[in-house]
GROMACS .gro file of C-alpha atoms in nm:
model
  497
    1UNK     CA    1  11.210  -2.169   9.260
    2UNK     CA    2  11.070  -1.927   8.985
    3UNK     CA    3  11.124  -1.929   8.606
    4UNK     CA    4  11.414  -1.634   8.659
    5UNK     CA    5  11.604  -1.828   8.894
    6UNK     CA    6  11.576  -2.173   8.753
    7UNK     CA    7  11.696  -1.997   8.393
    8UNK     CA    8  11.974  -1.822   8.567
    9UNK     CA    9  12.060  -2.169   8.775
   10UNK     CA   10  12.080  -2.378   8.441
   11UNK     CA   11  12.334  -2.129   8.290
   12UNK     CA   12  12.568  -2.111   8.603
   13UNK     CA   13  12.520  -2.502   8.588
   14UNK     CA   14  12.703  -2.455   8.231
   15UNK     CA   15  12.454  -2.645   7.995
   16UNK     CA   16  12.564  -2.584   7.647
   17UNK     CA   17  12.221  -2.532   7.543
   18UNK     CA   18  11.914  -2.391   7.713
   19UNK     CA   19  11.523  -2.398   7.542
   20UNK     CA   20  11.296  -2.231   7.696
   21UNK     CA   21  10.977  -2.264   7.554
   22UNK     CA   22  10.762  -1.995   7.600
   23UNK     CA   23  10.518  -1.767   7.397
   24UNK     CA   24  10.640  -1.451   7.583
   25UNK     CA   25  10.956  -1.353   7.413
   26UNK     CA   26  10.986  -1.017   7.524
   27UNK     CA   27  10.975  -1.120   7.896
   28UNK     CA   28  11.213  -1.397   7.860
   29UNK     CA   29  11.485  -1.189   7.664
   30UNK     CA   30  11.441  -0.883   7.934
   31UNK     CA   31  11.525  -1.174   8.161
   32UNK     CA   32  11.817  -1.324   7.993
   33UNK     CA   33  11.929  -0.953   8.001
   34UNK     CA   34  11.924  -0.896   8.369
   35UNK     CA   35  12.110  -1.264   8.421
   36UNK     CA   36  12.323  -1.149   8.190
   37UNK     CA   37  12.419  -0.803   8.443
   38UNK     CA   38  12.439  -0.993   8.737
   39UNK     CA   39  12.689  -1.274   8.618
   40UNK     CA   40  12.862  -1.005   8.421
   41UNK     CA   41  12.835  -1.256   8.075
   42UNK     CA   42  12.855  -1.053   7.734
   43UNK     CA   43  12.502  -1.154   7.528
   44UNK     CA   44  12.430  -1.172   7.175
   45UNK     CA   45  12.114  -1.227   7.013
   46UNK     CA   46  12.017  -1.356   6.705
   47UNK     CA   47  11.649  -1.336   6.494
   48UNK     CA   48  11.642  -1.463   6.110
   49UNK     CA   49  11.545  -1.058   6.026
   50UNK     CA   50  11.809  -0.870   6.250
   51UNK     CA   51  12.097  -1.087   6.230
   52UNK     CA   52  12.311  -1.105   6.488
   53UNK     CA   53  12.382  -0.800   6.803
   54UNK     CA   54  12.475  -0.769   7.114
   55UNK     CA   55  12.215  -0.724   7.343
   56UNK     CA   56  12.187  -0.426   7.520
   57UNK     CA   57  12.338  -0.214   7.290
   58UNK     CA   58  12.261   0.003   7.029
   59UNK     CA   59  12.169  -0.105   6.661
   60UNK     CA   60  12.553  -0.103   6.529
   61UNK     CA   61  12.625  -0.355   6.721
   62UNK     CA   62  12.555  -0.541   6.477
   63UNK     CA   63  12.759  -0.801   6.319
   64UNK     CA   64  12.809  -0.822   5.891
   65UNK     CA   65  12.614  -1.009   5.728
   66UNK     CA   66  12.477  -1.259   6.015
   67UNK     CA   67  12.133  -1.311   5.843
   68UNK     CA   68  12.266  -1.582   5.688
   69UNK     CA   69  12.292  -1.871   5.882
   70UNK     CA   70  12.602  -2.040   5.799
   71UNK     CA   71  12.765  -1.704   5.862
   72UNK     CA   72  12.607  -1.624   6.202
   73UNK     CA   73  12.730  -1.962   6.311
   74UNK     CA   74  13.084  -1.920   6.217
   75UNK     CA   75  13.055  -1.605   6.363
   76UNK     CA   76  12.929  -1.747   6.682
   77UNK     CA   77  13.261  -1.977   6.659
   78UNK     CA   78  13.521  -1.676   6.687
   79UNK     CA   79  13.333  -1.489   6.933
   80UNK     CA   80  13.357  -1.812   7.154
   81UNK     CA   81  13.680  -1.815   7.095
   82UNK     CA   82  13.821  -1.463   7.076
   83UNK     CA   83  13.611  -1.361   7.444
   84UNK     CA   84  13.914  -1.183   7.653
   85UNK     CA   85  13.766  -1.316   7.998
   86UNK     CA   86  13.708  -1.678   8.144
   87UNK     CA   87  13.298  -1.579   8.261
   88UNK     CA   88  13.139  -1.692   7.926
   89UNK     CA   89  12.926  -1.585   7.698
   90UNK     CA   90  12.481  -1.626   7.651
   91UNK     CA   91  12.385  -1.672   7.309
   92UNK     CA   92  12.031  -1.628   7.213
   93UNK     CA   93  11.873  -1.758   6.857
   94UNK     CA   94  11.534  -1.684   6.806
   95UNK     CA   95  11.338  -1.989   6.660
   96UNK     CA   96  11.663  -2.121   6.523
   97UNK     CA   97  11.552  -2.456   6.598
   98UNK     CA   98  11.324  -2.434   6.319
   99UNK     CA   99  11.665  -2.433   6.073
  100UNK     CA  100  11.816  -2.769   6.231
  101UNK     CA  101  11.585  -3.011   5.976
  102UNK     CA  102  11.881  -2.869   5.702
  103UNK     CA  103  12.174  -3.119   5.730
  104UNK     CA  104  12.400  -2.832   5.715
  105UNK     CA  105  12.276  -2.625   5.942
  106UNK     CA  106  12.270  -2.906   6.216
  107UNK     CA  107  12.645  -2.991   6.152
  108UNK     CA  108  12.755  -2.661   6.234
  109UNK     CA  109  12.566  -2.582   6.529
  110UNK     CA  110  12.632  -2.951   6.637
  111UNK     CA  111  13.017  -2.848   6.566
  112UNK     CA  112  12.939  -2.523   6.786
  113UNK     CA  113  12.785  -2.733   7.066
  114UNK     CA  114  13.084  -2.932   7.060
  115UNK     CA  115  13.304  -2.661   7.092
  116UNK     CA  116  13.171  -2.485   7.388
  117UNK     CA  117  13.043  -2.764   7.619
  118UNK     CA  118  13.372  -2.767   7.819
  119UNK     CA  119  13.332  -2.362   7.851
  120UNK     CA  120  13.091  -2.169   8.013
  121UNK     CA  121  12.919  -2.021   7.725
  122UNK     CA  122  12.595  -2.118   7.687
  123UNK     CA  123  12.330  -2.118   7.334
  124UNK     CA  124  11.986  -2.007   7.461
  125UNK     CA  125  11.698  -2.113   7.193
  126UNK     CA  126  11.375  -1.932   7.246
  127UNK     CA  127  11.065  -2.086   7.043
  128UNK     CA  128  10.705  -2.122   7.136
  129UNK     CA  129  10.763  -2.526   7.078
  130UNK     CA  130  11.028  -2.788   7.250
  131UNK     CA  131  11.194  -2.956   6.928
  132UNK     CA  132  11.542  -3.051   6.873
  133UNK     CA  133  11.749  -3.321   6.683
  134UNK     CA  134  11.786  -3.671   6.877
  135UNK     CA  135  12.161  -3.587   6.870
  136UNK     CA  136  12.138  -3.241   6.999
  137UNK     CA  137  11.855  -3.304   7.311
  138UNK     CA  138  12.153  -3.481   7.542
  139UNK     CA  139  12.320  -3.162   7.557
  140UNK     CA  140  12.044  -2.936   7.603
  141UNK     CA  141  11.838  -2.796   7.903
  142UNK     CA  142  11.444  -2.754   7.862
  143UNK     CA  143  11.236  -2.498   8.087
  144UNK     CA  144  10.873  -2.448   8.046
  145UNK     CA  145  10.704  -2.073   8.068
  146UNK     CA  146  10.870  -1.759   8.093
  147UNK     CA  147  10.564  -1.525   8.222
  148UNK     CA  148  10.543  -1.281   8.371
  149UNK     CA  149  10.513  -1.312   8.796
  150UNK     CA  150  10.298  -1.167   9.046
  151UNK     CA  151  10.564  -0.853   9.192
  152UNK     CA  152  10.649  -0.818   8.776
  153UNK     CA  153  10.292  -0.804   8.662
  154UNK     CA  154  10.223  -0.532   8.989
  155UNK     CA  155  10.493  -0.262   8.790
  156UNK     CA  156  10.337  -0.350   8.454
  157UNK     CA  157   9.933  -0.271   8.601
  158UNK     CA  158  10.096   0.088   8.764
  159UNK     CA  159  10.320   0.134   8.450
  160UNK     CA  160   9.987   0.100   8.256
  161UNK     CA  161   9.777   0.313   8.510
  162UNK     CA  162  10.028   0.560   8.464
  163UNK     CA  163  10.061   0.571   8.122
  164UNK     CA  164   9.691   0.602   8.044
  165UNK     CA  165   9.570   0.893   8.301
  166UNK     CA  166   9.868   1.083   8.165
  167UNK     CA  167   9.734   1.012   7.823
  168UNK     CA  168   9.380   1.078   7.926
  169UNK     CA  169   9.354   1.278   8.266
  170UNK     CA  170   8.988   1.249   8.244
  171UNK     CA  171   9.031   0.833   8.348
  172UNK     CA  172   8.923   0.697   8.677
  173UNK     CA  173   9.095   0.429   8.876
  174UNK     CA  174   8.870   0.329   9.169
  175UNK     CA  175   9.043   0.014   9.274
  176UNK     CA  176   9.148  -0.093   9.653
  177UNK     CA  177   9.455  -0.272   9.726
  178UNK     CA  178   9.263  -0.578   9.752
  179UNK     CA  179   9.081  -0.532   9.421
  180UNK     CA  180   9.404  -0.444   9.264
  181UNK     CA  181   9.574  -0.802   9.394
  182UNK     CA  182   9.254  -0.934   9.253
  183UNK     CA  183   9.289  -0.800   8.937
  184UNK     CA  184   9.700  -0.891   8.957
  185UNK     CA  185   9.630  -1.225   9.002
  186UNK     CA  186   9.375  -1.266   8.698
  187UNK     CA  187   9.627  -1.135   8.478
  188UNK     CA  188   9.895  -1.392   8.541
  189UNK     CA  189   9.947  -1.631   8.233
  190UNK     CA  190   9.887  -1.380   7.992
  191UNK     CA  191  10.209  -1.232   7.795
  192UNK     CA  192  10.319  -0.878   7.892
  193UNK     CA  193  10.188  -0.772   7.561
  194UNK     CA  194   9.894  -0.926   7.628
  195UNK     CA  195   9.884  -0.746   7.968
  196UNK     CA  196   9.947  -0.408   7.830
  197UNK     CA  197   9.676  -0.493   7.565
  198UNK     CA  198   9.425  -0.546   7.811
  199UNK     CA  199   9.443  -0.306   8.051
  200UNK     CA  200   9.415  -0.082   7.745
  201UNK     CA  201   9.057  -0.236   7.672
  202UNK     CA  202   8.936  -0.225   8.029
  203UNK     CA  203   8.968   0.142   8.016
  204UNK     CA  204   8.833   0.192   7.655
  205UNK     CA  205   8.472   0.068   7.745
  206UNK     CA  206   8.376   0.312   7.957
  207UNK     CA  207   8.698   0.476   8.123
  208UNK     CA  208   8.680   0.353   8.486
  209UNK     CA  209   8.913   0.105   8.566
  210UNK     CA  210   8.786  -0.115   8.891
  211UNK     CA  211   8.683  -0.417   9.020
  212UNK     CA  212   8.348  -0.479   8.778
  213UNK     CA  213   8.646  -0.460   8.522
  214UNK     CA  214   8.715  -0.822   8.625
  215UNK     CA  215   8.435  -0.960   8.475
  216UNK     CA  216   8.556  -0.825   8.116
  217UNK     CA  217   8.948  -0.966   8.219
  218UNK     CA  218   8.773  -1.334   8.274
  219UNK     CA  219   8.624  -1.347   7.968
  220UNK     CA  220   8.891  -1.232   7.772
  221UNK     CA  221   9.109  -1.494   7.923
  222UNK     CA  222   8.843  -1.741   7.838
  223UNK     CA  223   8.837  -1.685   7.450
  224UNK     CA  224   9.203  -1.636   7.481
  225UNK     CA  225   9.250  -1.968   7.699
  226UNK     CA  226   9.006  -2.150   7.513
  227UNK     CA  227   9.201  -2.100   7.164
  228UNK     CA  228   9.531  -2.170   7.276
  229UNK     CA  229   9.566  -2.423   7.586
  230UNK     CA  230   9.567  -2.724   7.734
  231UNK     CA  231   9.400  -2.523   8.033
  232UNK     CA  232   9.027  -2.396   8.005
  233UNK     CA  233   8.971  -2.062   8.205
  234UNK     CA  234   8.627  -1.995   8.381
  235UNK     CA  235   8.437  -1.805   8.547
  236UNK     CA  236   8.355  -1.789   8.930
  237UNK     CA  237   8.035  -1.769   9.104
  238UNK     CA  238   7.913  -1.610   9.381
  239UNK     CA  239   7.867  -1.824   9.731
  240UNK     CA  240   7.467  -1.753   9.701
  241UNK     CA  241   7.391  -1.878   9.329
  242UNK     CA  242   7.415  -2.209   9.504
  243UNK     CA  243   7.180  -2.348   9.732
  244UNK     CA  244   7.288  -2.550  10.042
  245UNK     CA  245   7.588  -2.703  10.100
  246UNK     CA  246   7.651  -2.529  10.439
  247UNK     CA  247   7.948  -2.771  10.520
  248UNK     CA  248   8.161  -2.693  10.236
  249UNK     CA  249   8.125  -2.351  10.221
  250UNK     CA  250   8.170  -2.303  10.607
  251UNK     CA  251   8.506  -2.528  10.557
  252UNK     CA  252   8.595  -2.315  10.260
  253UNK     CA  253   8.581  -2.010  10.465
  254UNK     CA  254   8.822  -2.147  10.721
  255UNK     CA  255   9.054  -2.215  10.489
  256UNK     CA  256   9.057  -1.963  10.251
  257UNK     CA  257   9.246  -1.699  10.480
  258UNK     CA  258   9.559  -1.957  10.355
  259UNK     CA  259   9.542  -1.805  10.019
  260UNK     CA  260   9.502  -1.465  10.080
  261UNK     CA  261   9.692  -1.352  10.406
  262UNK     CA  262  10.072  -1.391  10.330
  263UNK     CA  263  10.119  -1.331  10.698
  264UNK     CA  264  10.010  -1.654  10.747
  265UNK     CA  265  10.235  -1.947  10.812
  266UNK     CA  266   9.946  -2.216  10.779
  267UNK     CA  267   9.995  -2.479  10.477
  268UNK     CA  268   9.780  -2.417  10.170
  269UNK     CA  269   9.502  -2.692  10.153
  270UNK     CA  270   9.499  -2.898   9.886
  271UNK     CA  271   9.178  -2.963   9.747
  272UNK     CA  272   8.833  -3.146   9.782
  273UNK     CA  273   8.663  -3.420   9.586
  274UNK     CA  274   8.284  -3.359   9.529
  275UNK     CA  275   8.122  -3.670   9.423
  276UNK     CA  276   7.723  -3.720   9.432
  277UNK     CA  277   7.485  -3.767   9.224
  278UNK     CA  278   7.381  -3.652   8.902
  279UNK     CA  279   7.284  -3.296   8.850
  280UNK     CA  280   7.303  -3.196   9.218
  281UNK     CA  281   7.524  -2.869   9.184
  282UNK     CA  282   7.914  -3.014   9.152
  283UNK     CA  283   8.027  -2.872   8.898
  284UNK     CA  284   7.879  -2.485   9.073
  285UNK     CA  285   8.012  -2.614   9.346
  286UNK     CA  286   8.365  -2.613   9.181
  287UNK     CA  287   8.321  -2.221   9.103
  288UNK     CA  288   8.191  -2.146   9.358
  289UNK     CA  289   8.495  -2.288   9.558
  290UNK     CA  290   8.692  -2.084   9.359
  291UNK     CA  291   8.499  -1.698   9.397
  292UNK     CA  292   8.522  -1.821   9.807
  293UNK     CA  293   8.916  -1.897   9.809
  294UNK     CA  294   8.928  -1.547   9.553
  295UNK     CA  295   9.147  -1.744   9.338
  296UNK     CA  296   9.135  -1.765   8.957
  297UNK     CA  297   8.978  -2.085   8.832
  298UNK     CA  298   9.102  -2.296   8.550
  299UNK     CA  299   8.947  -2.640   8.410
  300UNK     CA  300   9.195  -2.890   8.298
  301UNK     CA  301   9.023  -3.130   8.020
  302UNK     CA  302   9.154  -3.450   8.001
  303UNK     CA  303   9.040  -3.494   7.588
  304UNK     CA  304   9.245  -3.148   7.494
  305UNK     CA  305   9.558  -3.428   7.650
  306UNK     CA  306   9.509  -3.712   7.451
  307UNK     CA  307   9.687  -3.749   7.096
  308UNK     CA  308   9.779  -4.059   6.877
  309UNK     CA  309  10.104  -3.992   6.891
  310UNK     CA  310  10.337  -4.215   7.103
  311UNK     CA  311  10.494  -4.027   7.434
  312UNK     CA  312  10.253  -3.633   7.316
  313UNK     CA  313   9.960  -3.719   7.576
  314UNK     CA  314  10.241  -3.769   7.859
  315UNK     CA  315  10.398  -3.464   7.758
  316UNK     CA  316  10.114  -3.276   7.739
  317UNK     CA  317  10.007  -3.324   8.094
  318UNK     CA  318  10.329  -3.222   8.207
  319UNK     CA  319  10.293  -2.905   7.986
  320UNK     CA  320   9.973  -2.818   8.162
  321UNK     CA  321  10.085  -2.887   8.497
  322UNK     CA  322  10.434  -2.708   8.453
  323UNK     CA  323  10.133  -2.431   8.335
  324UNK     CA  324   9.963  -2.478   8.644
  325UNK     CA  325  10.249  -2.406   8.853
  326UNK     CA  326  10.329  -2.077   8.693
  327UNK     CA  327   9.996  -1.987   8.747
  328UNK     CA  328   9.961  -2.068   9.087
  329UNK     CA  329   9.793  -1.971   9.303
  330UNK     CA  330   9.455  -2.093   9.115
  331UNK     CA  331   9.187  -2.325   9.172
  332UNK     CA  332   9.261  -2.636   8.955
  333UNK     CA  333   8.934  -2.819   8.814
  334UNK     CA  334   8.889  -3.159   8.741
  335UNK     CA  335   8.557  -3.230   8.626
  336UNK     CA  336   8.425  -3.607   8.587
  337UNK     CA  337   8.795  -3.692   8.737
  338UNK     CA  338   8.689  -4.099   8.687
  339UNK     CA  339   8.695  -4.052   8.282
  340UNK     CA  340   9.020  -3.963   8.271
  341UNK     CA  341   9.156  -4.154   8.575
  342UNK     CA  342   8.941  -4.508   8.594
  343UNK     CA  343   9.055  -4.776   8.684
  344UNK     CA  344   9.251  -5.019   8.393
  345UNK     CA  345   9.489  -5.182   8.340
  346UNK     CA  346   9.618  -4.998   8.064
  347UNK     CA  347   9.582  -5.265   7.802
  348UNK     CA  348   9.277  -5.068   7.586
  349UNK     CA  349   9.564  -4.782   7.547
  350UNK     CA  350   9.911  -4.891   7.522
  351UNK     CA  351   9.926  -4.783   7.947
  352UNK     CA  352   9.923  -4.413   7.901
  353UNK     CA  353   9.647  -4.353   8.080
  354UNK     CA  354   9.816  -4.562   8.395
  355UNK     CA  355  10.165  -4.348   8.291
  356UNK     CA  356   9.951  -4.025   8.292
  357UNK     CA  357   9.803  -4.149   8.646
  358UNK     CA  358  10.155  -4.183   8.783
  359UNK     CA  359  10.273  -3.841   8.656
  360UNK     CA  360   9.940  -3.714   8.831
  361UNK     CA  361   9.967  -3.866   9.148
  362UNK     CA  362  10.314  -3.751   9.173
  363UNK     CA  363  10.251  -3.406   9.077
  364UNK     CA  364   9.969  -3.426   9.361
  365UNK     CA  365  10.164  -3.551   9.665
  366UNK     CA  366  10.516  -3.340   9.560
  367UNK     CA  367  10.368  -2.984   9.438
  368UNK     CA  368  10.494  -2.680   9.610
  369UNK     CA  369  10.279  -2.405   9.404
  370UNK     CA  370   9.952  -2.310   9.609
  371UNK     CA  371   9.691  -2.465   9.388
  372UNK     CA  372   9.392  -2.537   9.496
  373UNK     CA  373   9.263  -2.873   9.347
  374UNK     CA  374   8.902  -2.953   9.270
  375UNK     CA  375   8.766  -3.236   9.164
  376UNK     CA  376   8.415  -3.412   9.029
  377UNK     CA  377   8.349  -3.779   9.038
  378UNK     CA  378   7.974  -3.954   8.970
  379UNK     CA  379   8.110  -4.268   9.041
  380UNK     CA  380   8.382  -4.311   9.281
  381UNK     CA  381   8.437  -4.646   9.279
  382UNK     CA  382   8.580  -4.609   8.933
  383UNK     CA  383   8.852  -4.385   9.058
  384UNK     CA  384   9.210  -4.590   9.194
  385UNK     CA  385   9.261  -4.595   9.553
  386UNK     CA  386   9.569  -4.381   9.532
  387UNK     CA  387   9.335  -4.102   9.484
  388UNK     CA  388   9.133  -4.176   9.770
  389UNK     CA  389   9.370  -4.189  10.015
  390UNK     CA  390   9.446  -3.902  10.285
  391UNK     CA  391   9.705  -3.664  10.134
  392UNK     CA  392   9.569  -3.690   9.791
  393UNK     CA  393   9.265  -3.421   9.886
  394UNK     CA  394   9.170  -3.253  10.224
  395UNK     CA  395   8.853  -3.418  10.227
  396UNK     CA  396   8.586  -3.574  10.049
  397UNK     CA  397   8.237  -3.440  10.029
  398UNK     CA  398   7.932  -3.622   9.918
  399UNK     CA  399   7.633  -3.378   9.692
  400UNK     CA  400   7.285  -3.517   9.774
  401UNK     CA  401   7.007  -3.477   9.670
  402UNK     CA  402   6.796  -3.160   9.823
  403UNK     CA  403   6.595  -3.183  10.072
  404UNK     CA  404   6.292  -2.950  10.075
  405UNK     CA  405   6.422  -2.652  10.206
  406UNK     CA  406   6.663  -2.655   9.956
  407UNK     CA  407   6.500  -2.716   9.710
  408UNK     CA  408   6.272  -2.419   9.773
  409UNK     CA  409   6.586  -2.188   9.772
  410UNK     CA  410   6.648  -2.348   9.455
  411UNK     CA  411   6.404  -2.260   9.298
  412UNK     CA  412   6.363  -1.889   9.380
  413UNK     CA  413   6.738  -1.876   9.248
  414UNK     CA  414   6.638  -2.015   8.898
  415UNK     CA  415   6.312  -1.755   8.921
  416UNK     CA  416   6.519  -1.476   9.031
  417UNK     CA  417   6.812  -1.569   8.791
  418UNK     CA  418   6.525  -1.554   8.480
  419UNK     CA  419   6.368  -1.216   8.658
  420UNK     CA  420   6.029  -1.438   8.671
  421UNK     CA  421   5.800  -1.303   8.976
  422UNK     CA  422   5.840  -1.498   9.294
  423UNK     CA  423   5.620  -1.339   9.493
  424UNK     CA  424   5.287  -1.515   9.377
  425UNK     CA  425   5.467  -1.826   9.364
  426UNK     CA  426   5.448  -2.095   9.672
  427UNK     CA  427   5.763  -2.240   9.671
  428UNK     CA  428   5.725  -2.392   9.978
  429UNK     CA  429   5.445  -2.574   9.749
  430UNK     CA  430   5.706  -2.669   9.493
  431UNK     CA  431   5.929  -2.812   9.698
  432UNK     CA  432   5.693  -3.060   9.871
  433UNK     CA  433   5.635  -3.168   9.528
  434UNK     CA  434   5.956  -3.228   9.387
  435UNK     CA  435   6.110  -3.429   9.593
  436UNK     CA  436   6.358  -3.668   9.453
  437UNK     CA  437   6.482  -3.358   9.262
  438UNK     CA  438   6.790  -3.283   9.157
  439UNK     CA  439   6.897  -2.873   9.133
  440UNK     CA  440   6.988  -2.948   8.730
  441UNK     CA  441   6.638  -3.107   8.686
  442UNK     CA  442   6.467  -2.825   8.916
  443UNK     CA  443   6.635  -2.599   8.679
  444UNK     CA  444   6.499  -2.754   8.322
  445UNK     CA  445   6.118  -2.772   8.495
  446UNK     CA  446   6.144  -2.372   8.507
  447UNK     CA  447   6.292  -2.371   8.114
  448UNK     CA  448   5.984  -2.575   8.020
  449UNK     CA  449   5.745  -2.368   8.183
  450UNK     CA  450   5.907  -2.030   8.013
  451UNK     CA  451   5.840  -2.194   7.666
  452UNK     CA  452   5.429  -2.316   7.748
  453UNK     CA  453   5.373  -2.008   7.944
  454UNK     CA  454   5.545  -1.753   7.641
  455UNK     CA  455   5.361  -1.982   7.357
  456UNK     CA  456   5.016  -1.898   7.542
  457UNK     CA  457   5.119  -1.558   7.600
  458UNK     CA  458   5.059  -1.573   7.981
  459UNK     CA  459   5.315  -1.541   8.290
  460UNK     CA  460   5.421  -1.830   8.543
  461UNK     CA  461   5.220  -1.941   8.834
  462UNK     CA  462   5.239  -2.218   9.066
  463UNK     CA  463   5.012  -2.406   8.879
  464UNK     CA  464   5.243  -2.405   8.577
  465UNK     CA  465   5.518  -2.526   8.771
  466UNK     CA  466   5.300  -2.813   8.924
  467UNK     CA  467   5.258  -2.911   8.619
  468UNK     CA  468   5.583  -2.919   8.493
  469UNK     CA  469   5.687  -3.129   8.826
  470UNK     CA  470   5.446  -3.369   8.672
  471UNK     CA  471   5.620  -3.421   8.349
  472UNK     CA  472   5.923  -3.494   8.471
  473UNK     CA  473   6.099  -3.816   8.552
  474UNK     CA  474   6.385  -3.698   8.797
  475UNK     CA  475   6.689  -3.980   8.769
  476UNK     CA  476   6.621  -4.098   9.120
  477UNK     CA  477   6.302  -4.274   8.991
  478UNK     CA  478   6.447  -4.403   8.663
  479UNK     CA  479   6.778  -4.490   8.811
  480UNK     CA  480   6.638  -4.568   9.172
  481UNK     CA  481   6.848  -4.842   9.283
  482UNK     CA  482   7.145  -4.688   9.147
  483UNK     CA  483   7.106  -4.338   9.328
  484UNK     CA  484   7.029  -4.519   9.658
  485UNK     CA  485   7.334  -4.764   9.645
  486UNK     CA  486   7.532  -4.487   9.624
  487UNK     CA  487   7.389  -4.259   9.886
  488UNK     CA  488   7.419  -4.563  10.086
  489UNK     CA  489   7.787  -4.607   9.993
  490UNK     CA  490   7.874  -4.224  10.073
  491UNK     CA  491   7.674  -4.231  10.420
  492UNK     CA  492   7.973  -4.294  10.682
  493UNK     CA  493   8.276  -4.271  10.413
  494UNK     CA  494   8.222  -3.904  10.299
  495UNK     CA  495   8.127  -3.589  10.487
  496UNK     CA  496   7.800  -3.463  10.311
  497UNK     CA  497   7.839  -3.119  10.172
   0.00000   0.00000   0.00000
């Protein structure tokens, strides 16, 4: 059920109050106007600056002096009494919840709610944050979201392209249907206004609209979500940016069609849990997963969920999962999941972690949205057993220390990434000498060598990198017993990535 269907259902269910928690007021008002027309209900809209007026009518439909809240509530009461038909009416109040701290306003509003609660009239409160007095909450339904869905985004995208090309015929649109679908998916989670703005931004730079603009769009969303949301938008990585993991890549190729082909009647994969030695590329693998599935990647930061106020942490999780449902299909990344949902009796935090665990496990099992969950863990023994049973994740993959062949490929990737010459480097020798090194440790060797050769004003050679390898003590040596124990545990319990 999408946002508009849920909102229509609550109105038809005769809730006296519906609180729509949203940042996209424009979109919600459009949907309410459609619902009112479908249900043949008159709708009225109020704001502190414009007063009360009939929705969808000319400016002369304003009611006199209704910027005053007292007069507005008296007018609503009169309208509710005097409507000529029995279909009920929709009264839309913008940011009204902020005025309920006033005792007179609260009393008058409560009287109005009691007046209409046995009728088909509905008061819709619109605001960016849900907050109602305790004596009003029993009468209120609550909906979170109100952002354009894919079909609506396609319309906005097409209208935006037509508008831009009419204004400037020199603008080139070079999008295939598949490219356009990717752009639409990446635009999910933005308001109508943000979508219009970012389309202008994508074209303004070079007057070309093509798939390369996806990088600019992803950067825009990353800045936006980092600043405003419980979710962090992350860029994905190409398959060739990570060496090895062929079993995982093959597994993903078999299942990618379930997200990208509407004709396939296969159940979408639920997700994977990646565990393994630290520094072996689990986080990078998640970014590759999102790319191979052609899904936008969002990271749920557990640190942003926790709050010092009682009950707010759980509410933040429910809000974040509600946003995930709206954004889907997406790839949701839970990094180092054992730190957010570790085994605990809940005494240290008053049971907050246990309540979070229960809420999240229920969502994992019951979710209907196409959301691929990609979780990483360094120490799987700290995870509750409920996380590991079949049905939560499709598969548990173990990301082991790379062998010589993969280490050679990792050296090549990091040298080319930094535009260093590869032709005169003996990659096979480096791979042999770096036995026990993780991908992160190999990267740090390359970075250290770059500093050294820069200070010596020379170019990178095999000898420089070999010297860097000798100077580095990998985790496989520093924590040898722990690494060996982890690898032995995973040997016959997980699938090698």
